[in-house]
PDB file of C-alpha atoms and ligand atoms in Angstrom:
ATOM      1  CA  UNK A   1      23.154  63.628 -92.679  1.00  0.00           C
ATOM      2  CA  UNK A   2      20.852  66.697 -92.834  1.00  0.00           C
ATOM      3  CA  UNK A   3      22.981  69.602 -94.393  1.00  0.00           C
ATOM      4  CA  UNK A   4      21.686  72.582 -92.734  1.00  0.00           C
ATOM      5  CA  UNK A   5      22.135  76.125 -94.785  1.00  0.00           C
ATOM      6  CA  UNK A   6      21.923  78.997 -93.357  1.00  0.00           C
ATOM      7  CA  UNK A   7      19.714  81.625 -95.135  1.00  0.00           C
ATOM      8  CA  UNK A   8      20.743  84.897 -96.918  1.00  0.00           C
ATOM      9  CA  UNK A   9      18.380  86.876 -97.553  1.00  0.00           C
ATOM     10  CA  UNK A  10      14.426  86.729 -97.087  1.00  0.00           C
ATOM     11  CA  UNK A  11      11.557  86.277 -99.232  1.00  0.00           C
ATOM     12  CA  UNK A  12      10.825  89.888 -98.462  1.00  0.00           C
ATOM     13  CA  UNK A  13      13.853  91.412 -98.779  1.00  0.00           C
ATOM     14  CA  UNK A  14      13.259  92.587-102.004  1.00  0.00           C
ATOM     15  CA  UNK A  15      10.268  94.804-101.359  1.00  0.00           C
ATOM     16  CA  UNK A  16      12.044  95.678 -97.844  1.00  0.00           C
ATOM     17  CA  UNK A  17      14.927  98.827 -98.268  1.00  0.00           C
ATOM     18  CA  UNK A  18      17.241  96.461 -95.738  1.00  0.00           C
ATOM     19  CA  UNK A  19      19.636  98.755 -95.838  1.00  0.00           C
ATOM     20  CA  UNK A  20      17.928 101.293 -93.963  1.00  0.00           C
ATOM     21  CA  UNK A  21      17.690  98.728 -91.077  1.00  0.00           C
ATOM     22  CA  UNK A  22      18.206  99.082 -88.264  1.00  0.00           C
ATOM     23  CA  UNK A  23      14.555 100.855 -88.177  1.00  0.00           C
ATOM     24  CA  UNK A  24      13.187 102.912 -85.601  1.00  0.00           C
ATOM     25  CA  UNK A  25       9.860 100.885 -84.248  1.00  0.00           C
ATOM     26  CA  UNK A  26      10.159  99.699 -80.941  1.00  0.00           C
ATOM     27  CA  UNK A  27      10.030  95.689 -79.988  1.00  0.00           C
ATOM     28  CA  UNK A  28       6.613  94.448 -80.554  1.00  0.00           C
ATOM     29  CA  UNK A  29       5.253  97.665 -82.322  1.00  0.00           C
ATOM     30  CA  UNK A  30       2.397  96.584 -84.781  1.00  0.00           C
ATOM     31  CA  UNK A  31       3.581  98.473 -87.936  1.00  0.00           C
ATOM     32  CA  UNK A  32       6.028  96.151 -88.794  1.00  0.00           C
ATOM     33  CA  UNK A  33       3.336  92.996 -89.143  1.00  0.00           C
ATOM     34  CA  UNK A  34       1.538  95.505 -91.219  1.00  0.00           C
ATOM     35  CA  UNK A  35       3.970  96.154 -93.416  1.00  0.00           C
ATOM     36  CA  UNK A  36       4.802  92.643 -93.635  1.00  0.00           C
ATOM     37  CA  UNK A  37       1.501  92.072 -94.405  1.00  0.00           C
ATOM     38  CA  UNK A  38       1.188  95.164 -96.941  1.00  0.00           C
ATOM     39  CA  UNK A  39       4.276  93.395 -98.674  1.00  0.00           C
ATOM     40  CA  UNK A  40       2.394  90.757 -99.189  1.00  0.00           C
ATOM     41  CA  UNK A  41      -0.431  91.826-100.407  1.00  0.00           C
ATOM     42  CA  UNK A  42       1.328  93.613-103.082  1.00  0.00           C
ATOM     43  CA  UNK A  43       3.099  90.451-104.475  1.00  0.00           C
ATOM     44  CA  UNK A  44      -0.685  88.991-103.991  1.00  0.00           C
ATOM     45  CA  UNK A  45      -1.917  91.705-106.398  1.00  0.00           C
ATOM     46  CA  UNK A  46      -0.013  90.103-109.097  1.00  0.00           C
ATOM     47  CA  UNK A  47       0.428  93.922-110.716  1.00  0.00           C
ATOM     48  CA  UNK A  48       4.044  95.021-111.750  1.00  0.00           C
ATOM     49  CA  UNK A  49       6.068  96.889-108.722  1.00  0.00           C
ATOM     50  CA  UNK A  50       6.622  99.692-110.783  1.00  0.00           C
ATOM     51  CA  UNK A  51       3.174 100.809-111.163  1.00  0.00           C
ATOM     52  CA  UNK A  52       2.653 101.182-107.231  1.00  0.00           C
ATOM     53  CA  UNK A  53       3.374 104.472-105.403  1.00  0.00           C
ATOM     54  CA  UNK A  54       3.435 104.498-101.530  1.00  0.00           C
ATOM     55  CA  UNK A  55       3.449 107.745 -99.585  1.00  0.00           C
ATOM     56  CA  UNK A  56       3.339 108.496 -95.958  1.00  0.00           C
ATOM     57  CA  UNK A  57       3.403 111.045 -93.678  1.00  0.00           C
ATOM     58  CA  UNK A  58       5.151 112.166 -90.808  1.00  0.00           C
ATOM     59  CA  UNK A  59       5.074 109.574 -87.899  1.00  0.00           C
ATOM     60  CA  UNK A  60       6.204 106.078 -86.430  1.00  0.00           C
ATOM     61  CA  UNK A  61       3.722 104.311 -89.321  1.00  0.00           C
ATOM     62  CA  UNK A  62       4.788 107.866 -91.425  1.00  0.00           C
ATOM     63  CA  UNK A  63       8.595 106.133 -92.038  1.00  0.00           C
ATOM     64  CA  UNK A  64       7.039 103.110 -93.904  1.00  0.00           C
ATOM     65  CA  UNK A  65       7.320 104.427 -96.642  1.00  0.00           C
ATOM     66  CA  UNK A  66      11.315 104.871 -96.439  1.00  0.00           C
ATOM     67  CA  UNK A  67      11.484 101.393 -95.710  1.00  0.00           C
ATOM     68  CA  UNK A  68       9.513 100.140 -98.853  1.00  0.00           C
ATOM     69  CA  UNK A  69      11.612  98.800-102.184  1.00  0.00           C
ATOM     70  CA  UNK A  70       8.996 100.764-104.126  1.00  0.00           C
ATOM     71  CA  UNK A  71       8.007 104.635-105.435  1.00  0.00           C
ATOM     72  CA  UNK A  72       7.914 105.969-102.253  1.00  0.00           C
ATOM     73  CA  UNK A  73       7.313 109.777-100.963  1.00  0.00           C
ATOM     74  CA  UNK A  74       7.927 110.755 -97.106  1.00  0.00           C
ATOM     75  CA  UNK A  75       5.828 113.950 -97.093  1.00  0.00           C
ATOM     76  CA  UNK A  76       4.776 116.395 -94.655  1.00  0.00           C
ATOM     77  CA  UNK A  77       2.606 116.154 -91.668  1.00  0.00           C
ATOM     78  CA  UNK A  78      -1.465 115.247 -92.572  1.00  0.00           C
ATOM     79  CA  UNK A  79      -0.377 115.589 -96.202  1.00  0.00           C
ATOM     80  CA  UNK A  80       0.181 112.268 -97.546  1.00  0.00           C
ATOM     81  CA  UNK A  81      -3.249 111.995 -98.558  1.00  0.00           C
ATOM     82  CA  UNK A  82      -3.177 115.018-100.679  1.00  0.00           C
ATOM     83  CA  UNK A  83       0.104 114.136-102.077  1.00  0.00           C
ATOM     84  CA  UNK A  84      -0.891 111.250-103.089  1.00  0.00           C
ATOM     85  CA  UNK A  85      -4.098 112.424-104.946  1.00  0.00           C
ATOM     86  CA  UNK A  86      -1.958 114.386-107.220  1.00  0.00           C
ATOM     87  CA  UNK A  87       0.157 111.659-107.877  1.00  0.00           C
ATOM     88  CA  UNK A  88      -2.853 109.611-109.277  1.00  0.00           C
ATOM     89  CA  UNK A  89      -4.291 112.254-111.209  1.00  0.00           C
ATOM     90  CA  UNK A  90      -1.121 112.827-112.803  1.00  0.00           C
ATOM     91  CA  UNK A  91      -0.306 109.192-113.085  1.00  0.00           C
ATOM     92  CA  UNK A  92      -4.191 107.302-113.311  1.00  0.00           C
ATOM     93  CA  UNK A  93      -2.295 104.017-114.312  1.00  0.00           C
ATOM     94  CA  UNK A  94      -0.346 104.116-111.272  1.00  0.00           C
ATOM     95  CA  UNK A  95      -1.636 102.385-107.530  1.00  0.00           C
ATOM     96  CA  UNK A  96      -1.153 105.047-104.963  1.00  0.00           C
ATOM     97  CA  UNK A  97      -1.589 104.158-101.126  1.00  0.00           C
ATOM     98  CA  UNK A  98      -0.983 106.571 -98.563  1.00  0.00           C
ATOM     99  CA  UNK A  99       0.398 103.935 -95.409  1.00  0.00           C
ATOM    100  CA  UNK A 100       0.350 106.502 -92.437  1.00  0.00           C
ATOM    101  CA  UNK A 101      -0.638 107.118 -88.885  1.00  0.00           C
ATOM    102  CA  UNK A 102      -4.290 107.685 -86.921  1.00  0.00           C
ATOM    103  CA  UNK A 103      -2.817 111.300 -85.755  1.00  0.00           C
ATOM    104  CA  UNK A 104      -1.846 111.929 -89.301  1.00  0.00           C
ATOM    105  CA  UNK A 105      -4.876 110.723 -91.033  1.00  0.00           C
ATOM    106  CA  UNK A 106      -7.491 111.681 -89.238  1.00  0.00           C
ATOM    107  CA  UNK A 107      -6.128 115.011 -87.157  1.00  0.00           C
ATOM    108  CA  UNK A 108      -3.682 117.185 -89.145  1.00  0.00           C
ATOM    109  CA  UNK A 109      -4.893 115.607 -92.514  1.00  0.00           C
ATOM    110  CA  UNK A 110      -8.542 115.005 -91.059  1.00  0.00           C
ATOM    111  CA  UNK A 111      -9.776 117.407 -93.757  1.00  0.00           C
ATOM    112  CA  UNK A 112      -8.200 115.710 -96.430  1.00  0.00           C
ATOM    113  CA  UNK A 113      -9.439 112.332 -95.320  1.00  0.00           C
ATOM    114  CA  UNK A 114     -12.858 113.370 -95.696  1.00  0.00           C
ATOM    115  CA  UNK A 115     -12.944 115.301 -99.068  1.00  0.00           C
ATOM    116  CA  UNK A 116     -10.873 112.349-100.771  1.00  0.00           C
ATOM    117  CA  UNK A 117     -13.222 109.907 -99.420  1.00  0.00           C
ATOM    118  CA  UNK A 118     -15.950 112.566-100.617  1.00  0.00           C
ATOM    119  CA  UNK A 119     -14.352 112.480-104.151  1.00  0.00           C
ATOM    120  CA  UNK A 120     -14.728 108.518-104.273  1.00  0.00           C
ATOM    121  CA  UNK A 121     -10.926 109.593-105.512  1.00  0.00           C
ATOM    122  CA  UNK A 122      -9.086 106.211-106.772  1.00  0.00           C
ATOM    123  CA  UNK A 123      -6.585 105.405-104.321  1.00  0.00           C
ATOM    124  CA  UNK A 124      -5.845 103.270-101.078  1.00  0.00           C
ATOM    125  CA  UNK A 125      -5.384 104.674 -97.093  1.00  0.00           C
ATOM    126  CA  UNK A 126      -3.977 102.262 -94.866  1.00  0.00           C
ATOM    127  CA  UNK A 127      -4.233 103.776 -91.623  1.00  0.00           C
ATOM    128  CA  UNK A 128      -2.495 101.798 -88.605  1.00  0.00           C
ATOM    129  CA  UNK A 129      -4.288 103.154 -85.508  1.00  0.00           C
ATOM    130  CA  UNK A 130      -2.078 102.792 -82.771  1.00  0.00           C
ATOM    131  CA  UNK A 131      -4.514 105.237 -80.763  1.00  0.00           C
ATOM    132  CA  UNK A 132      -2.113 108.056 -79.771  1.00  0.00           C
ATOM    133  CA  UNK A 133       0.772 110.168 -81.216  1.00  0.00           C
ATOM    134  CA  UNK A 134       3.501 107.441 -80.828  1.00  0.00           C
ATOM    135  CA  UNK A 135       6.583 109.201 -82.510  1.00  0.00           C
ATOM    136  CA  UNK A 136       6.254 112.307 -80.647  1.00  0.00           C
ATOM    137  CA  UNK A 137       6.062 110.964 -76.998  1.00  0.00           C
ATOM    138  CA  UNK A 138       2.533 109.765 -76.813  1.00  0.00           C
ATOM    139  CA  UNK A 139      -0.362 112.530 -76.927  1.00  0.00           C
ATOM    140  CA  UNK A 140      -4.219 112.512 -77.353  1.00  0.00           C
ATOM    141  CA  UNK A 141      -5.225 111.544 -80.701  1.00  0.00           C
ATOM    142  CA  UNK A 142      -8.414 111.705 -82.955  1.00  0.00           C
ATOM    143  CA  UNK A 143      -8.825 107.821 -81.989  1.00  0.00           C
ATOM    144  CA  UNK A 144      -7.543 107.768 -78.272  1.00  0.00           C
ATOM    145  CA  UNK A 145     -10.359 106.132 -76.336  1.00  0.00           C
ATOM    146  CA  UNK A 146     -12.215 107.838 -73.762  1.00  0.00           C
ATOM    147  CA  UNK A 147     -10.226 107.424 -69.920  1.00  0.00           C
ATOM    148  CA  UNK A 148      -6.978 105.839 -71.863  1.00  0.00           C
ATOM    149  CA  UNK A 149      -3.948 108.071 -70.152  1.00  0.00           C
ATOM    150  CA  UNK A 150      -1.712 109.556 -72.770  1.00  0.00           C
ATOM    151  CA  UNK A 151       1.011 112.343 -72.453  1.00  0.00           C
ATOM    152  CA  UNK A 152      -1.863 115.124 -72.766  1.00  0.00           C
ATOM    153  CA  UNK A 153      -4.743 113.296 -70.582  1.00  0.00           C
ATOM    154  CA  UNK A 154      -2.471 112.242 -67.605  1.00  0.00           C
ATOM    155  CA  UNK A 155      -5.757 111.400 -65.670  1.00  0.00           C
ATOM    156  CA  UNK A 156      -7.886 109.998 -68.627  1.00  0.00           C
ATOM    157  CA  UNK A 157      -9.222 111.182 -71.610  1.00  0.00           C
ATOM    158  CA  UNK A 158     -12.721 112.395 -71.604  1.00  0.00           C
ATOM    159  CA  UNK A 159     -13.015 113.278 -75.365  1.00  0.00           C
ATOM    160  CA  UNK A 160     -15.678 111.451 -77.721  1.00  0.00           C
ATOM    161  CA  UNK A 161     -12.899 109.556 -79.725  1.00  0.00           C
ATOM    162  CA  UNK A 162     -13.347 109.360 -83.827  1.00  0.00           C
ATOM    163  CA  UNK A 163     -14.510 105.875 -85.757  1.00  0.00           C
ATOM    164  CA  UNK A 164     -12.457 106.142 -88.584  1.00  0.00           C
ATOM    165  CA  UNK A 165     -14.491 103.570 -90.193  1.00  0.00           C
ATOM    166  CA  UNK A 166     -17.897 105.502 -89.849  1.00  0.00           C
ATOM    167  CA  UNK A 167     -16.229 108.366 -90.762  1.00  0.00           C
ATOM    168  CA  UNK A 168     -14.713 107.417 -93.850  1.00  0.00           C
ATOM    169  CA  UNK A 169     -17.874 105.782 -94.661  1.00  0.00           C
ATOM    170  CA  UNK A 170     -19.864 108.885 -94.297  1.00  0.00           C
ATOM    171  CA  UNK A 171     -18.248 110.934 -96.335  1.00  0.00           C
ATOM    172  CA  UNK A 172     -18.480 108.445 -99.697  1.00  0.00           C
ATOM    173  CA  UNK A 173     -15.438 105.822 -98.630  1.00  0.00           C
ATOM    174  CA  UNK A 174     -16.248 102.880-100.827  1.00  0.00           C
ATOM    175  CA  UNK A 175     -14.405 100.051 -99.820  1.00  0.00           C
ATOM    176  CA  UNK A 176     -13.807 100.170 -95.616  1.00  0.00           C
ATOM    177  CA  UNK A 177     -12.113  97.328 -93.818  1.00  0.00           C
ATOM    178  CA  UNK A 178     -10.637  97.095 -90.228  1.00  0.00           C
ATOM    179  CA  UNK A 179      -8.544  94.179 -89.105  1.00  0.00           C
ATOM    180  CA  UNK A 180      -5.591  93.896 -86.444  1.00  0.00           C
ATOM    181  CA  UNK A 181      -1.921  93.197 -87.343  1.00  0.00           C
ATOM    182  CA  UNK A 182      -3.308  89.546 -85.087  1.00  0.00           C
ATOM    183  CA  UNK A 183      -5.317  89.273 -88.063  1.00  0.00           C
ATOM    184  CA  UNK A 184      -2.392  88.353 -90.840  1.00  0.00           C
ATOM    185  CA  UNK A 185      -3.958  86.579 -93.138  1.00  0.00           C
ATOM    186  CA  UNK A 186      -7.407  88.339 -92.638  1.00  0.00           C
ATOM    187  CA  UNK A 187      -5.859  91.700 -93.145  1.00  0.00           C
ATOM    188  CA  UNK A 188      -3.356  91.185 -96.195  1.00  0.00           C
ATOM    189  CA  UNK A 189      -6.225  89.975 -98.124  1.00  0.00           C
ATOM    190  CA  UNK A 190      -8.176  93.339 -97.205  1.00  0.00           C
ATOM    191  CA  UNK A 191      -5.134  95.197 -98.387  1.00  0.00           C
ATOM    192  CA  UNK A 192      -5.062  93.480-101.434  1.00  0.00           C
ATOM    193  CA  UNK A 193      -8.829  93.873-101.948  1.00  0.00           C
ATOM    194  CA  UNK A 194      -8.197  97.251-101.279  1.00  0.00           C
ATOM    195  CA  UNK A 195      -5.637  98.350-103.736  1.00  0.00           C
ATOM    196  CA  UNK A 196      -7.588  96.049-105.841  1.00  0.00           C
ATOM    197  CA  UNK A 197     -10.901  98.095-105.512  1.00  0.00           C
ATOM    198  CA  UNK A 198     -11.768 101.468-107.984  1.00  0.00           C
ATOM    199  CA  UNK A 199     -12.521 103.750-105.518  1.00  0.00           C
ATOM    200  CA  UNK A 200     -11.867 105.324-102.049  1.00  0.00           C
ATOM    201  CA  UNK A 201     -10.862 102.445-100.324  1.00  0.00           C
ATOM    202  CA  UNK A 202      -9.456 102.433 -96.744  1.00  0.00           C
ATOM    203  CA  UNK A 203      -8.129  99.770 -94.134  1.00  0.00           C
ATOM    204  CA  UNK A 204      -7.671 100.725 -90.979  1.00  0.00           C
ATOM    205  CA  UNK A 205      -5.091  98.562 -89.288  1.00  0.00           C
ATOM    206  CA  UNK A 206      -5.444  98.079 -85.378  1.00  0.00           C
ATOM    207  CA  UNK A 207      -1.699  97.958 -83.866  1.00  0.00           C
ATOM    208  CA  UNK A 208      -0.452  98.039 -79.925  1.00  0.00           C
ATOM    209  CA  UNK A 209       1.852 101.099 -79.509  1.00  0.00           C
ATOM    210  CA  UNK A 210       3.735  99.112 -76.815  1.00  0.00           C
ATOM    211  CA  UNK A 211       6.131 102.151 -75.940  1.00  0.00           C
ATOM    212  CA  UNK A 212       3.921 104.526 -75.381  1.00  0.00           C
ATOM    213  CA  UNK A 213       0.099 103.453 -75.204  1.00  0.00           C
ATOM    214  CA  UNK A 214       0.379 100.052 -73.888  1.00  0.00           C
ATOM    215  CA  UNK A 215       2.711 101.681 -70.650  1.00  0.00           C
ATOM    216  CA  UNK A 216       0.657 104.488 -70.023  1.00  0.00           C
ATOM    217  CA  UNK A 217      -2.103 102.267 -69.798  1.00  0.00           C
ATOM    218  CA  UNK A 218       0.233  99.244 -67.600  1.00  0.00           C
ATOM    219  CA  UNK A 219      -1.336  97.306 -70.589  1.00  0.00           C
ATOM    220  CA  UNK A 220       1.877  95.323 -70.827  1.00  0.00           C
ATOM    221  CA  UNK A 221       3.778  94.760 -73.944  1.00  0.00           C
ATOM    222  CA  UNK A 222       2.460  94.647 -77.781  1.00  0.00           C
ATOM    223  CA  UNK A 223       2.188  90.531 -77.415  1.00  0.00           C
ATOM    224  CA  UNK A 224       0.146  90.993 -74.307  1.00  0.00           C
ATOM    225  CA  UNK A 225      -1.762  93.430 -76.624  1.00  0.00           C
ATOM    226  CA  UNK A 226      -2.112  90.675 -79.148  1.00  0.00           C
ATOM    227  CA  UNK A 227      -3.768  88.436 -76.429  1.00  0.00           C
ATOM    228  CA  UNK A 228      -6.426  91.109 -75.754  1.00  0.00           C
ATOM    229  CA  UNK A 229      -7.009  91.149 -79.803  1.00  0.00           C
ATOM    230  CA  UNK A 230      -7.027  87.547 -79.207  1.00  0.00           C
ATOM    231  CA  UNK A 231      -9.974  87.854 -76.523  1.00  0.00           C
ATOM    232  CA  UNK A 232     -11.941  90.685 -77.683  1.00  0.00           C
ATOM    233  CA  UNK A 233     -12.039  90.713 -81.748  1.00  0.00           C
ATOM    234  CA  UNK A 234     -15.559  90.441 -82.988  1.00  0.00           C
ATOM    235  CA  UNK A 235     -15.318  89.412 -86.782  1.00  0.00           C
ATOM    236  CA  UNK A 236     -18.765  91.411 -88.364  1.00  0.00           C
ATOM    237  CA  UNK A 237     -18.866  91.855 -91.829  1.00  0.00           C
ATOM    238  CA  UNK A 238     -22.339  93.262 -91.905  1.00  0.00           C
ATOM    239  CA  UNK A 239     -21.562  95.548 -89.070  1.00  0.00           C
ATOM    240  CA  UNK A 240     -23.482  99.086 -89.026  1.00  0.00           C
ATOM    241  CA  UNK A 241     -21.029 101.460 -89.143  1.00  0.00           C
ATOM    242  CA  UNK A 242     -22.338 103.925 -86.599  1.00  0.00           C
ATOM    243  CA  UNK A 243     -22.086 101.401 -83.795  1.00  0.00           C
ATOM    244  CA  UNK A 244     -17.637  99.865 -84.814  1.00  0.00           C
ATOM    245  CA  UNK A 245     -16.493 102.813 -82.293  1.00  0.00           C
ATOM    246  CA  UNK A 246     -14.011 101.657 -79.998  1.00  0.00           C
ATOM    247  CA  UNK A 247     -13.935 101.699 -76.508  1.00  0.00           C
ATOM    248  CA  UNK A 248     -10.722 101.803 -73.991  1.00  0.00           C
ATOM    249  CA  UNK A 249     -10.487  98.249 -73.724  1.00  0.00           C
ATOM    250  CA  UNK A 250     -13.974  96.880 -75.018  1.00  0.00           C
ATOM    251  CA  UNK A 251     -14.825  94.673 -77.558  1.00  0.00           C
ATOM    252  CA  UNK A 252     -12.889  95.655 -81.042  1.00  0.00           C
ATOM    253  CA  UNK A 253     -15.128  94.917 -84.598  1.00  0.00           C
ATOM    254  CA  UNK A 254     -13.531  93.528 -87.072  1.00  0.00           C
ATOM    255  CA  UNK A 255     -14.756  92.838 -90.521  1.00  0.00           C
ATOM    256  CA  UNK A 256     -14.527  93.813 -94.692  1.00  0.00           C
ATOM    257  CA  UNK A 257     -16.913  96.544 -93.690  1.00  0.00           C
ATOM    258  CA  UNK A 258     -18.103  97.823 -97.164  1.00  0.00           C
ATOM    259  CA  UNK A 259     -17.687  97.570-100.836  1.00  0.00           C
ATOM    260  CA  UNK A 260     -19.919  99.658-103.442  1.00  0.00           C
ATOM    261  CA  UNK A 261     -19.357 100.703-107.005  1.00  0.00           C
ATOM    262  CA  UNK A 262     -19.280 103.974-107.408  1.00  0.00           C
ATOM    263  CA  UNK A 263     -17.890 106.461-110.406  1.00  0.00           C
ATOM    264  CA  UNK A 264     -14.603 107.647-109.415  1.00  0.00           C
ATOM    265  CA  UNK A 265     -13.678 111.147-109.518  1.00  0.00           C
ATOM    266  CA  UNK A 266     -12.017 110.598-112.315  1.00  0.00           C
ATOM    267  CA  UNK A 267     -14.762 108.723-114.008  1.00  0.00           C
ATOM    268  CA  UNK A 268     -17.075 112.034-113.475  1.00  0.00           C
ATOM    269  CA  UNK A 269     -14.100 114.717-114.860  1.00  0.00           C
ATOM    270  CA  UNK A 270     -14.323 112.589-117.910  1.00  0.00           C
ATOM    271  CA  UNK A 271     -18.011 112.264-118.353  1.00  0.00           C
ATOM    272  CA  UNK A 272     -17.968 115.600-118.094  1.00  0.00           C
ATOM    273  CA  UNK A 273     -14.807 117.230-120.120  1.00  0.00           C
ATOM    274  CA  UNK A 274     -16.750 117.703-123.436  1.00  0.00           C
ATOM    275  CA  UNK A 275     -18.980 119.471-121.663  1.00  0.00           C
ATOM    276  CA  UNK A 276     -16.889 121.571-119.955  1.00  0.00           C
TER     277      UNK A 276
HETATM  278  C1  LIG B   1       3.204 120.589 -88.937  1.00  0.00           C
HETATM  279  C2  LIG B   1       3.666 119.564 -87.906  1.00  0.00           C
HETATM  280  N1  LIG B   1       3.048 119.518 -86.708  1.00  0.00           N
HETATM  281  C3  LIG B   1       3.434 118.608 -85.801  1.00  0.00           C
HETATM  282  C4  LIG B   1       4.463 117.748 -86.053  1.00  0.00           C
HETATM  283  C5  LIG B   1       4.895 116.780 -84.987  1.00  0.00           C
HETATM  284  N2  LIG B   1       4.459 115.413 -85.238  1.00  0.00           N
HETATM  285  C6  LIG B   1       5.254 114.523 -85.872  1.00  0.00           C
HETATM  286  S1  LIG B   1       4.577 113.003 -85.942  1.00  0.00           S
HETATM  287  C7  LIG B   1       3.190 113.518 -85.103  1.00  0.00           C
HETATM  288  C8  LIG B   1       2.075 112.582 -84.735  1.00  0.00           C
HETATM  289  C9  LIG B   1       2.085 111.268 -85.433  1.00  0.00           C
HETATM  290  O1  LIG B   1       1.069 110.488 -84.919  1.00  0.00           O
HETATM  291  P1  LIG B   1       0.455 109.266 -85.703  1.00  0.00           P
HETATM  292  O2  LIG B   1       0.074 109.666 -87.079  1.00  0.00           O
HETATM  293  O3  LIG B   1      -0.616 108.679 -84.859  1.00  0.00           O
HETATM  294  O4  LIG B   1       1.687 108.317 -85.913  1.00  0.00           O
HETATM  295  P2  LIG B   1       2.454 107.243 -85.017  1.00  0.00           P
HETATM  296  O5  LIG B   1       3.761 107.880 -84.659  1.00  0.00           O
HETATM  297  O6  LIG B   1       1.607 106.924 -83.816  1.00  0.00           O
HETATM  298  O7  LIG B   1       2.587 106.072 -85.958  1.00  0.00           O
HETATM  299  C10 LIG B   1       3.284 114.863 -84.796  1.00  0.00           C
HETATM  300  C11 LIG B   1       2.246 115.639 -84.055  1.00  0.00           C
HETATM  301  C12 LIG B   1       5.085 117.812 -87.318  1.00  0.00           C
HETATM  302  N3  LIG B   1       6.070 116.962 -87.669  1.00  0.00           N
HETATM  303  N4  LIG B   1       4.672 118.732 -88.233  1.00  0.00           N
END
């Protein structure tokens, strides 16, 4: 006779703060495959839980780090990034990865983005682009593709949107990655490679807002969203950055866009403290 048992806990539970659950993301939100896939890619790392740091932002993706068994800092608005650059100059031993929204990234904290990625500064930005403001009811972001209705662009948006990949790129980014949370196995190992990598190195995470975005749009719900991944991923690894912009419902490139060795900000302060 097969004894069934019934399980008690999860192989994840101990990187997941369970008893904070219930959390807030709606059913069939992305964030939570991307942190499930972020928990992995810790444990894949193989480096001691107490030497990461996670800090967020403010935002749906902004509350992972609440909900992460680990050093974790919920700061303000567009600041995680610099927040967590002080961290790892304080603490260089330590892996710090800012997990936080497209609004928060790239419009509030757009500066910041740039000049860390500028810096070649040592740490990790996993961005989950869910293409609008989902905590705060759904407005125009950075990312929102042109004629996609949000909140603020009831009858389409007609703004150039922003390719977080190019732009990170640009500015001195020097590992760059872009998978959807369809993409599981795909995009843990980019995290991992990420946190992995000395440098700037950022992962933008594609993920259906199914509240907000995928209604606005009558795109259906996050797993109908997962069908259009499905359809319309284009795996390029030797993609040229200045042509991975995203269109409202075109083709979406995929790929482990970029690695380069590069001195570190830190590695240039200490070439240069005798000098100085
Ligand atoms: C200084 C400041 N301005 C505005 C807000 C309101 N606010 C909170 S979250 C957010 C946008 C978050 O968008 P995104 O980063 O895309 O995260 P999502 O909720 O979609 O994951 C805004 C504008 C705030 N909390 N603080």
């Amino acid at each position: 006779m097969t004894v069934i048992q019934e399980a008690t806990t999860h192989p994840k539970d101990t990187l997941l703060r369970v008893d904070r659950f219930p959390h807030i993301w709606c059913p069939t939100c992305g964030i939570g495959t991307a942190v499930s896939c972020f928990i992995d890619a810790i444990r894949a790392t193989g480096i001691d839980e107490k030497q990461f740091a996670v800090v967020s932002g403010i935002g749906c993706t902004g509350r992972v780090a609440g909900y992460i068994r680990l050093d974790s800092f919920h700061t303000t608005h567009g600041r995680a990034i610099p927040f967590a650059v002080g961290l790892h100059l304080a603490k260089p031993d330590m892996k710090v990865i800012v997990f936080s929204g497209d609004g928060d990234i790239s419009c509030i904290g757009g500066n910041h983005l740039i000049h860390t990625a500028r810096r070649n500064m040592d740490i990790t930005v996993i961005c989950v682009n869910n293409f609008i403001y989902g905590m705060t009811g759904g407005q125009l972001a950075p990312t929102t593709p042109q004629t996609a209705r949000t909140t603020t662009s009831p009858y389409g948006n007609f703004e150039y949107p922003m390719s977080l990949p190019h732009v990170v790129s640009a500015c001195g980014a020097t590992y760059v990655s872009r998978w959807t949370v369809l993409h599981i196995k795909r995009l843990t190992r980019a995290m991992k490679d990420a946190i992995l990598h000395r440098g700037f190195s950022f992962v933008e995470v594609i993920a259906p807002c199914s509240t907000l975005c995928a209604r606005k749009n009558r795109l259906g719900t996050g797993t109908n969203m997962l069908s259009y991944y499905h359809d319309h991923c284009e795996i390029n690894h030797e993609a040229n950055l200045a042509d991975v912009g995203l269109d409202y419902q075109g083709k979406i490139v995929c790929g482990n866009f970029l690695t380069i060795e590069k001195p570190t900000f830190r590695d240039l302060l200490e070439e240069n403290r005798e000098e100085v």
